[in-house]
Amino acid sequence: MKVSKEQMAENRERILDTAAQLFREKGFDGIGVADLMKSAGLTHGGFYGHFASKDDLMAQATERALGKLHTAWAALARDAAHNGKDPLGAVESAYLSARHRDAPGHGCLLAALGSDAARQGPVVRQAVTDGVQKQVDALATLMPGRTKAAKRQRALADYASMVGAMVLARAVDDPDFSDEILQATAAALRVCAPPAA
């Protein structure tokens, strides 16, 4: 039975969303194409009608996950600014939350797959690089500081701190210690904030 172009596009979107979630939950190597397609409600045979390889899917799922994070950060910052609150603080608080920690399949790809991504091929690494650059650029627009270079440096440090804190908070098996990691990092980011120029 022939599938319409619209259905093909919907299937592709479903595969990408499913892959982005399952890769963050199970790791790039923690789920195969057959199980991923089954989770998306599709047959394994349809995979190659959408993607050249699993690496191609991993790269596109990476782009999807990082793109959604970028969109979420923009919405948080915009809403905070609209309500007279600190946009940067809103992003940092949401990132360093128990809600984010407890839902790795829907959170930051880097906190879930950073070390795994470092072991992948060039197409996945490029997708990670592009996504991280975009995140850093977005954070830099929220940073106080006198120069573009100073704002970028702070954005890099903040992003690295947030990702590292989330990795640690998820890795430990003591819930109180996990909360302490998130709270300490959030407090440190606020303390280290330079005054607005």
Tab-separated table of N, CA, C and O in Angstrom, residues 78-186:
chain	number	residue	atom	x	y	z
A	78	ARG	N	11.931	34.584	27.323
A	78	ARG	CA	10.931	35.555	26.867
A	78	ARG	C	9.840	35.726	27.928
A	78	ARG	O	9.455	36.849	28.263
A	79	ASP	N	9.343	34.608	28.472
A	79	ASP	CA	8.297	34.677	29.493
A	79	ASP	C	8.797	35.376	30.756
A	79	ASP	O	8.078	36.181	31.353
A	80	ALA	N	10.016	35.067	31.152
A	80	ALA	CA	10.574	35.715	32.349
A	80	ALA	C	10.706	37.216	32.132
A	80	ALA	O	10.303	38.009	32.993
A	81	ALA	N	11.242	37.616	30.995
A	81	ALA	CA	11.399	39.043	30.700
A	81	ALA	C	10.041	39.736	30.663
A	81	ALA	O	9.875	40.845	31.191
A	82	HIS	N	9.061	39.087	30.066
A	82	HIS	CA	7.710	39.647	29.968
A	82	HIS	C	7.099	39.849	31.360
A	82	HIS	O	6.307	40.781	31.566
A	83	ASN	N	7.457	38.985	32.294
A	83	ASN	CA	6.921	39.064	33.663
A	83	ASN	C	7.843	39.803	34.624
A	83	ASN	O	7.678	39.710	35.838
A	84	GLY	N	8.839	40.509	34.090
A	84	GLY	CA	9.739	41.304	34.928
A	84	GLY	C	10.724	40.487	35.738
A	84	GLY	O	11.236	40.960	36.746
A	85	LYS	N	10.984	39.248	35.301
A	85	LYS	CA	11.920	38.380	36.018
A	85	LYS	C	13.206	38.253	35.218
A	85	LYS	O	13.280	38.629	34.050
A	86	ASP	N	14.210	37.659	35.839
A	86	ASP	CA	15.522	37.478	35.229
A	86	ASP	C	15.483	36.332	34.215
A	86	ASP	O	15.302	35.168	34.606
A	87	PRO	N	15.656	36.615	32.908
A	87	PRO	CA	15.615	35.556	31.904
A	87	PRO	C	16.696	34.491	32.106
A	87	PRO	O	16.423	33.299	31.976
A	88	LEU	N	17.914	34.910	32.431
A	88	LEU	CA	18.992	33.955	32.645
A	88	LEU	C	18.686	33.064	33.849
A	88	LEU	O	18.846	31.850	33.796
A	89	GLY	N	18.229	33.665	34.917
A	89	GLY	CA	17.863	32.899	36.113
A	89	GLY	C	16.769	31.883	35.835
A	89	GLY	O	16.786	30.773	36.366
A	90	ALA	N	15.816	32.251	34.978
A	90	ALA	CA	14.732	31.336	34.626
A	90	ALA	C	15.270	30.115	33.881
A	90	ALA	O	14.866	28.977	34.163
A	91	VAL	N	16.188	30.345	32.950
A	91	VAL	CA	16.788	29.233	32.195
A	91	VAL	C	17.599	28.340	33.131
A	91	VAL	O	17.460	27.111	33.114
A	92	GLU	N	18.437	28.958	33.953
A	92	GLU	CA	19.280	28.180	34.868
A	92	GLU	C	18.438	27.387	35.867
A	92	GLU	O	18.715	26.213	36.124
A	93	SER	N	17.392	28.006	36.401
A	93	SER	CA	16.537	27.319	37.373
A	93	SER	C	15.816	26.127	36.755
A	93	SER	O	15.712	25.066	37.375
A	94	ALA	N	15.308	26.311	35.556
A	94	ALA	CA	14.613	25.208	34.884
A	94	ALA	C	15.583	24.074	34.577
A	94	ALA	O	15.245	22.897	34.744
A	95	TYR	N	16.778	24.423	34.139
A	95	TYR	CA	17.761	23.395	33.798
A	95	TYR	C	18.188	22.630	35.040
A	95	TYR	O	18.267	21.397	35.027
A	96	LEU	N	18.448	23.332	36.116
A	96	LEU	CA	18.969	22.717	37.340
A	96	LEU	C	17.839	22.285	38.287
A	96	LEU	O	17.978	22.375	39.502
A	97	SER	N	16.776	21.792	37.711
A	97	SER	CA	15.618	21.393	38.509
A	97	SER	C	15.518	19.870	38.639
A	97	SER	O	16.035	19.119	37.808
A	98	ALA	N	14.816	19.438	39.669
A	98	ALA	CA	14.544	18.009	39.841
A	98	ALA	C	13.702	17.489	38.681
A	98	ALA	O	13.878	16.350	38.237
A	99	ARG	N	12.822	18.310	38.169
A	99	ARG	CA	11.978	17.905	37.039
A	99	ARG	C	12.840	17.533	35.829
A	99	ARG	O	12.595	16.511	35.194
A	100	HIS	N	13.834	18.353	35.525
A	100	HIS	CA	14.735	18.058	34.413
A	100	HIS	C	15.559	16.816	34.719
A	100	HIS	O	15.689	15.920	33.887
A	101	ARG	N	16.079	16.746	35.917
A	101	ARG	CA	16.899	15.588	36.316
A	101	ARG	C	16.136	14.284	36.159
A	101	ARG	O	16.673	13.289	35.687
A	102	ASP	N	14.873	14.301	36.534
A	102	ASP	CA	14.087	13.073	36.584
A	102	ASP	C	13.471	12.677	35.237
A	102	ASP	O	12.812	11.645	35.158
A	103	ALA	N	13.712	13.466	34.205
A	103	ALA	CA	13.141	13.165	32.882
A	103	ALA	C	14.214	13.274	31.797
A	103	ALA	O	14.127	14.113	30.909
A	104	PRO	N	15.232	12.417	31.853
A	104	PRO	CA	16.321	12.551	30.880
A	104	PRO	C	15.878	12.395	29.427
A	104	PRO	O	16.460	13.002	28.534
A	105	GLY	N	14.817	11.648	29.179
A	105	GLY	CA	14.338	11.464	27.815
A	105	GLY	C	13.754	12.716	27.202
A	105	GLY	O	13.567	12.796	25.994
A	106	HIS	N	13.478	13.706	28.033
A	106	HIS	CA	12.884	14.951	27.549
A	106	HIS	C	13.760	16.155	27.853
A	106	HIS	O	13.342	17.287	27.624
A	107	GLY	N	14.950	15.928	28.356
A	107	GLY	CA	15.815	17.028	28.759
A	107	GLY	C	16.978	17.264	27.817
A	107	GLY	O	16.955	16.889	26.648
A	108	CYS	N	18.007	17.853	28.357
A	108	CYS	CA	19.197	18.230	27.587
A	108	CYS	C	19.931	16.991	27.078
A	108	CYS	O	20.285	16.102	27.842
A	109	LEU	N	20.159	16.970	25.784
A	109	LEU	CA	20.869	15.860	25.169
A	109	LEU	C	22.283	15.721	25.728
A	109	LEU	O	22.763	14.613	25.938
A	110	LEU	N	22.953	16.830	25.991
A	110	LEU	CA	24.337	16.771	26.460
A	110	LEU	C	24.431	16.159	27.846
A	110	LEU	O	25.346	15.388	28.116
A	111	ALA	N	23.485	16.473	28.716
A	111	ALA	CA	23.505	15.894	30.057
A	111	ALA	C	23.222	14.393	30.011
A	111	ALA	O	23.702	13.648	30.854
A	112	ALA	N	22.463	13.966	29.010
A	112	ALA	CA	22.140	12.543	28.883
A	112	ALA	C	23.163	11.774	28.057
A	112	ALA	O	23.420	10.608	28.326
A	113	LEU	N	23.745	12.416	27.054
A	113	LEU	CA	24.561	11.687	26.075
A	113	LEU	C	25.927	12.305	25.796
A	113	LEU	O	26.580	11.907	24.831
A	114	GLY	N	26.360	13.250	26.603
A	114	GLY	CA	27.617	13.952	26.307
A	114	GLY	C	28.803	13.034	26.095
A	114	GLY	O	29.481	13.097	25.065
A	115	SER	N	29.069	12.153	27.036
A	115	SER	CA	30.234	11.271	26.884
A	115	SER	C	30.003	10.244	25.780
A	115	SER	O	30.938	9.846	25.089
A	116	ASP	N	28.767	9.840	25.586
A	116	ASP	CA	28.418	8.915	24.508
A	116	ASP	C	28.619	9.592	23.147
A	116	ASP	O	29.131	8.984	22.203
A	117	ALA	N	28.223	10.847	23.035
A	117	ALA	CA	28.374	11.590	21.781
A	117	ALA	C	29.841	11.728	21.391
A	117	ALA	O	30.184	11.696	20.207
A	118	ALA	N	30.705	11.855	22.389
A	118	ALA	CA	32.142	12.009	22.111
A	118	ALA	C	32.732	10.785	21.424
A	118	ALA	O	33.768	10.882	20.765
A	119	ARG	N	32.062	9.642	21.533
A	119	ARG	CA	32.553	8.405	20.923
A	119	ARG	C	31.890	8.099	19.579
A	119	ARG	O	32.132	7.058	18.994
A	120	GLN	N	31.069	8.999	19.096
A	120	GLN	CA	30.353	8.760	17.846
A	120	GLN	C	31.140	9.291	16.654
A	120	GLN	O	32.143	9.983	16.808
A	121	GLY	N	30.643	9.003	15.478
A	121	GLY	CA	31.287	9.411	14.237
A	121	GLY	C	31.095	10.892	13.942
A	121	GLY	O	30.411	11.615	14.676
A	122	PRO	N	31.695	11.346	12.836
A	122	PRO	CA	31.713	12.772	12.524
A	122	PRO	C	30.343	13.404	12.320
A	122	PRO	O	30.146	14.561	12.691
A	123	VAL	N	29.378	12.680	11.766
A	123	VAL	CA	28.081	13.294	11.507
A	123	VAL	C	27.354	13.609	12.820
A	123	VAL	O	26.728	14.664	12.959
A	124	VAL	N	27.465	12.735	13.806
A	124	VAL	CA	26.854	12.986	15.115
A	124	VAL	C	27.620	14.073	15.850
A	124	VAL	O	27.022	14.988	16.430
A	125	ARG	N	28.943	13.998	15.817
A	125	ARG	CA	29.757	15.024	16.497
A	125	ARG	C	29.480	16.412	15.921
A	125	ARG	O	29.428	17.399	16.660
A	126	GLN	N	29.284	16.502	14.606
A	126	GLN	CA	28.986	17.791	13.987
A	126	GLN	C	27.634	18.322	14.452
A	126	GLN	O	27.484	19.505	14.727
A	127	ALA	N	26.646	17.439	14.558
A	127	ALA	CA	25.326	17.851	15.045
A	127	ALA	C	25.422	18.355	16.484
A	127	ALA	O	24.779	19.350	16.847
A	128	VAL	N	26.225	17.683	17.309
A	128	VAL	CA	26.430	18.128	18.692
A	128	VAL	C	27.115	19.492	18.705
A	128	VAL	O	26.681	20.413	19.407
A	129	THR	N	28.165	19.633	17.924
A	129	THR	CA	28.898	20.897	17.870
A	129	THR	C	27.983	22.045	17.465
A	129	THR	O	27.973	23.103	18.116
A	130	ASP	N	27.206	21.840	16.414
A	130	ASP	CA	26.296	22.894	15.952
A	130	ASP	C	25.270	23.244	17.026
A	130	ASP	O	24.988	24.428	17.270
A	131	GLY	N	24.723	22.234	17.685
A	131	GLY	CA	23.731	22.475	18.726
A	131	GLY	C	24.303	23.187	19.937
A	131	GLY	O	23.677	24.094	20.489
A	132	VAL	N	25.497	22.787	20.364
A	132	VAL	CA	26.127	23.433	21.515
A	132	VAL	C	26.471	24.888	21.175
A	132	VAL	O	26.256	25.792	21.995
A	133	GLN	N	26.974	25.119	19.973
A	133	GLN	CA	27.272	26.506	19.563
A	133	GLN	C	26.012	27.368	19.649
A	133	GLN	O	26.045	28.496	20.147
A	134	LYS	N	24.905	26.827	19.177
A	134	LYS	CA	23.644	27.565	19.200
A	134	LYS	C	23.202	27.844	20.633
A	134	LYS	O	22.722	28.938	20.942
A	135	GLN	N	23.350	26.855	21.517
A	135	GLN	CA	22.980	27.043	22.923
A	135	GLN	C	23.856	28.111	23.588
A	135	GLN	O	23.360	28.954	24.325
A	136	VAL	N	25.144	28.039	23.329
A	136	VAL	CA	26.065	29.021	23.919
A	136	VAL	C	25.734	30.417	23.403
A	136	VAL	O	25.696	31.388	24.177
A	137	ASP	N	25.478	30.534	22.112
A	137	ASP	CA	25.109	31.838	21.553
A	137	ASP	C	23.845	32.374	22.203
A	137	ASP	O	23.745	33.573	22.507
A	138	ALA	N	22.857	31.499	22.421
A	138	ALA	CA	21.611	31.928	23.056
A	138	ALA	C	21.847	32.372	24.492
A	138	ALA	O	21.326	33.406	24.928
A	139	LEU	N	22.630	31.598	25.234
A	139	LEU	CA	22.943	31.988	26.614
A	139	LEU	C	23.706	33.299	26.665
A	139	LEU	O	23.479	34.123	27.550
A	140	ALA	N	24.613	33.497	25.715
A	140	ALA	CA	25.424	34.728	25.706
A	140	ALA	C	24.548	35.967	25.593
A	140	ALA	O	24.879	37.016	26.165
A	141	THR	N	23.415	35.857	24.893
A	141	THR	CA	22.535	37.027	24.768
A	141	THR	C	21.879	37.389	26.097
A	141	THR	O	21.409	38.511	26.272
A	142	LEU	N	21.849	36.452	27.030
A	142	LEU	CA	21.232	36.686	28.336
A	142	LEU	C	22.225	37.152	29.389
A	142	LEU	O	21.818	37.554	30.486
A	143	MET	N	23.519	37.065	29.071
A	143	MET	CA	24.566	37.336	30.055
A	143	MET	C	24.812	38.823	30.252
A	143	MET	O	24.824	39.588	29.297
A	144	PRO	N	25.050	39.193	31.507
A	144	PRO	CA	25.543	40.548	31.740
A	144	PRO	C	27.014	40.605	31.337
A	144	PRO	O	27.675	39.569	31.252
A	145	GLY	N	27.491	41.769	31.072
A	145	GLY	CA	28.895	41.919	30.735
A	145	GLY	C	29.120	43.082	29.797
A	145	GLY	O	28.196	43.566	29.158
A	146	ARG	N	30.378	43.486	29.721
A	146	ARG	CA	30.714	44.670	28.921
A	146	ARG	C	30.975	44.346	27.458
A	146	ARG	O	30.765	45.181	26.595
A	147	THR	N	31.462	43.150	27.191
A	147	THR	CA	31.841	42.834	25.815
A	147	THR	C	31.194	41.527	25.377
A	147	THR	O	30.808	40.689	26.203
A	148	LYS	N	31.131	41.368	24.072
A	148	LYS	CA	30.594	40.131	23.509
A	148	LYS	C	31.455	38.939	23.935
A	148	LYS	O	30.938	37.865	24.256
A	149	ALA	N	32.774	39.128	23.967
A	149	ALA	CA	33.688	38.051	24.357
A	149	ALA	C	33.473	37.650	25.820
A	149	ALA	O	33.474	36.457	26.155
A	150	ALA	N	33.264	38.631	26.697
A	150	ALA	CA	33.025	38.330	28.112
A	150	ALA	C	31.707	37.585	28.300
A	150	ALA	O	31.620	36.646	29.096
A	151	LYS	N	30.686	37.993	27.554
A	151	LYS	CA	29.391	37.319	27.642
A	151	LYS	C	29.502	35.879	27.148
A	151	LYS	O	28.934	34.970	27.738
A	152	ARG	N	30.247	35.677	26.060
A	152	ARG	CA	30.421	34.324	25.522
A	152	ARG	C	31.185	33.441	26.510
A	152	ARG	O	30.831	32.280	26.734
A	153	GLN	N	32.233	33.988	27.122
A	153	GLN	CA	33.009	33.218	28.091
A	153	GLN	C	32.125	32.791	29.260
A	153	GLN	O	32.169	31.642	29.697
A	154	ARG	N	31.315	33.686	29.739
A	154	ARG	CA	30.410	33.368	30.850
A	154	ARG	C	29.379	32.322	30.410
A	154	ARG	O	29.037	31.408	31.158
A	155	ALA	N	28.871	32.456	29.177
A	155	ALA	CA	27.891	31.496	28.674
A	155	ALA	C	28.493	30.091	28.595
A	155	ALA	O	27.844	29.110	28.964
A	156	LEU	N	29.725	30.004	28.123
A	156	LEU	CA	30.400	28.705	28.060
A	156	LEU	C	30.554	28.100	29.452
A	156	LEU	O	30.284	26.908	29.660
A	157	ALA	N	30.980	28.912	30.402
A	157	ALA	CA	31.174	28.424	31.773
A	157	ALA	C	29.846	28.009	32.404
A	157	ALA	O	29.762	26.964	33.068
A	158	ASP	N	28.801	28.805	32.184
A	158	ASP	CA	27.493	28.460	32.745
A	158	ASP	C	26.964	27.156	32.153
A	158	ASP	O	26.466	26.295	32.882
A	159	TYR	N	27.048	27.038	30.848
A	159	TYR	CA	26.523	25.836	30.192
A	159	TYR	C	27.284	24.598	30.668
A	159	TYR	O	26.681	23.579	31.011
A	160	ALA	N	28.603	24.705	30.719
A	160	ALA	CA	29.413	23.577	31.185
A	160	ALA	C	29.065	23.228	32.635
A	160	ALA	O	28.967	22.042	32.988
A	161	SER	N	28.848	24.233	33.463
A	161	SER	CA	28.477	23.993	34.864
A	161	SER	C	27.119	23.309	34.963
A	161	SER	O	26.941	22.366	35.747
A	162	MET	N	26.166	23.771	34.185
A	162	MET	CA	24.829	23.186	34.248
A	162	MET	C	24.826	21.741	33.758
A	162	MET	O	24.231	20.867	34.399
A	163	VAL	N	25.497	21.484	32.633
A	163	VAL	CA	25.550	20.117	32.105
A	163	VAL	C	26.265	19.202	33.095
A	163	VAL	O	25.785	18.109	33.414
A	164	GLY	N	27.395	19.651	33.599
A	164	GLY	CA	28.147	18.845	34.561
A	164	GLY	C	27.347	18.551	35.815
A	164	GLY	O	27.348	17.422	36.322
A	165	ALA	N	26.648	19.554	36.312
A	165	ALA	CA	25.826	19.356	37.506
A	165	ALA	C	24.720	18.335	37.246
A	165	ALA	O	24.445	17.476	38.089
A	166	MET	N	24.114	18.418	36.061
A	166	MET	CA	23.026	17.479	35.756
A	166	MET	C	23.567	16.057	35.627
A	166	MET	O	22.940	15.104	36.103
A	167	VAL	N	24.727	15.900	35.017
A	167	VAL	CA	25.337	14.572	34.901
A	167	VAL	C	25.585	13.997	36.295
A	167	VAL	O	25.238	12.847	36.583
A	168	LEU	N	26.179	14.785	37.174
A	168	LEU	CA	26.451	14.320	38.544
A	168	LEU	C	25.164	14.023	39.305
A	168	LEU	O	25.054	13.001	39.990
A	169	ALA	N	24.181	14.915	39.195
A	169	ALA	CA	22.929	14.740	39.932
A	169	ALA	C	22.207	13.458	39.506
A	169	ALA	O	21.557	12.813	40.330
A	170	ARG	N	22.341	13.097	38.236
A	170	ARG	CA	21.713	11.860	37.759
A	170	ARG	C	22.536	10.628	38.110
A	170	ARG	O	21.995	9.531	38.227
A	171	ALA	N	23.830	10.804	38.270
A	171	ALA	CA	24.716	9.657	38.496
A	171	ALA	C	24.675	9.142	39.925
A	171	ALA	O	24.822	7.940	40.150
A	172	VAL	N	24.486	10.020	40.889
A	172	VAL	CA	24.517	9.584	42.290
A	172	VAL	C	23.217	8.885	42.671
A	172	VAL	O	22.170	9.134	42.075
A	173	ASP	N	23.292	8.003	43.673
A	173	ASP	CA	22.097	7.260	44.071
A	173	ASP	C	21.456	7.784	45.351
A	173	ASP	O	20.525	7.186	45.871
A	174	ASP	N	21.924	8.912	45.844
A	174	ASP	CA	21.391	9.524	47.054
A	174	ASP	C	20.566	10.747	46.640
A	174	ASP	O	21.131	11.743	46.173
A	175	PRO	N	19.234	10.698	46.786
A	175	PRO	CA	18.386	11.803	46.333
A	175	PRO	C	18.725	13.142	46.982
A	175	PRO	O	18.680	14.183	46.325
A	176	ASP	N	19.063	13.127	48.258
A	176	ASP	CA	19.409	14.381	48.931
A	176	ASP	C	20.702	14.969	48.368
A	176	ASP	O	20.807	16.184	48.171
A	177	PHE	N	21.679	14.115	48.121
A	177	PHE	CA	22.944	14.562	47.542
A	177	PHE	C	22.711	15.089	46.125
A	177	PHE	O	23.268	16.115	45.727
A	178	SER	N	21.859	14.416	45.375
A	178	SER	CA	21.532	14.863	44.026
A	178	SER	C	20.926	16.268	44.055
A	178	SER	O	21.324	17.150	43.284
A	179	ASP	N	19.965	16.478	44.956
A	179	ASP	CA	19.363	17.814	45.107
A	179	ASP	C	20.414	18.842	45.502
A	179	ASP	O	20.408	19.978	45.008
A	180	GLU	N	21.315	18.433	46.395
A	180	GLU	CA	22.368	19.350	46.854
A	180	GLU	C	23.259	19.786	45.690
A	180	GLU	O	23.651	20.955	45.596
A	181	ILE	N	23.591	18.873	44.797
A	181	ILE	CA	24.414	19.206	43.626
A	181	ILE	C	23.725	20.267	42.784
A	181	ILE	O	24.329	21.273	42.384
A	182	LEU	N	22.447	20.065	42.509
A	182	LEU	CA	21.699	21.025	41.691
A	182	LEU	C	21.594	22.380	42.379
A	182	LEU	O	21.820	23.430	41.757
A	183	GLN	N	21.282	22.368	43.671
A	183	GLN	CA	21.122	23.623	44.411
A	183	GLN	C	22.442	24.376	44.542
A	183	GLN	O	22.486	25.600	44.402
A	184	ALA	N	23.529	23.654	44.796
A	184	ALA	CA	24.834	24.299	44.937
A	184	ALA	C	25.277	24.934	43.622
A	184	ALA	O	25.836	26.037	43.609
A	185	THR	N	25.020	24.252	42.522
A	185	THR	CA	25.407	24.794	41.220
A	185	THR	C	24.582	26.033	40.895
A	185	THR	O	25.121	27.041	40.424
A	186	ALA	N	23.281	25.970	41.150
A	186	ALA	CA	22.432	27.135	40.912
A	186	ALA	C	22.893	28.326	41.742
A	186	ALA	O	22.987	29.449	41.242
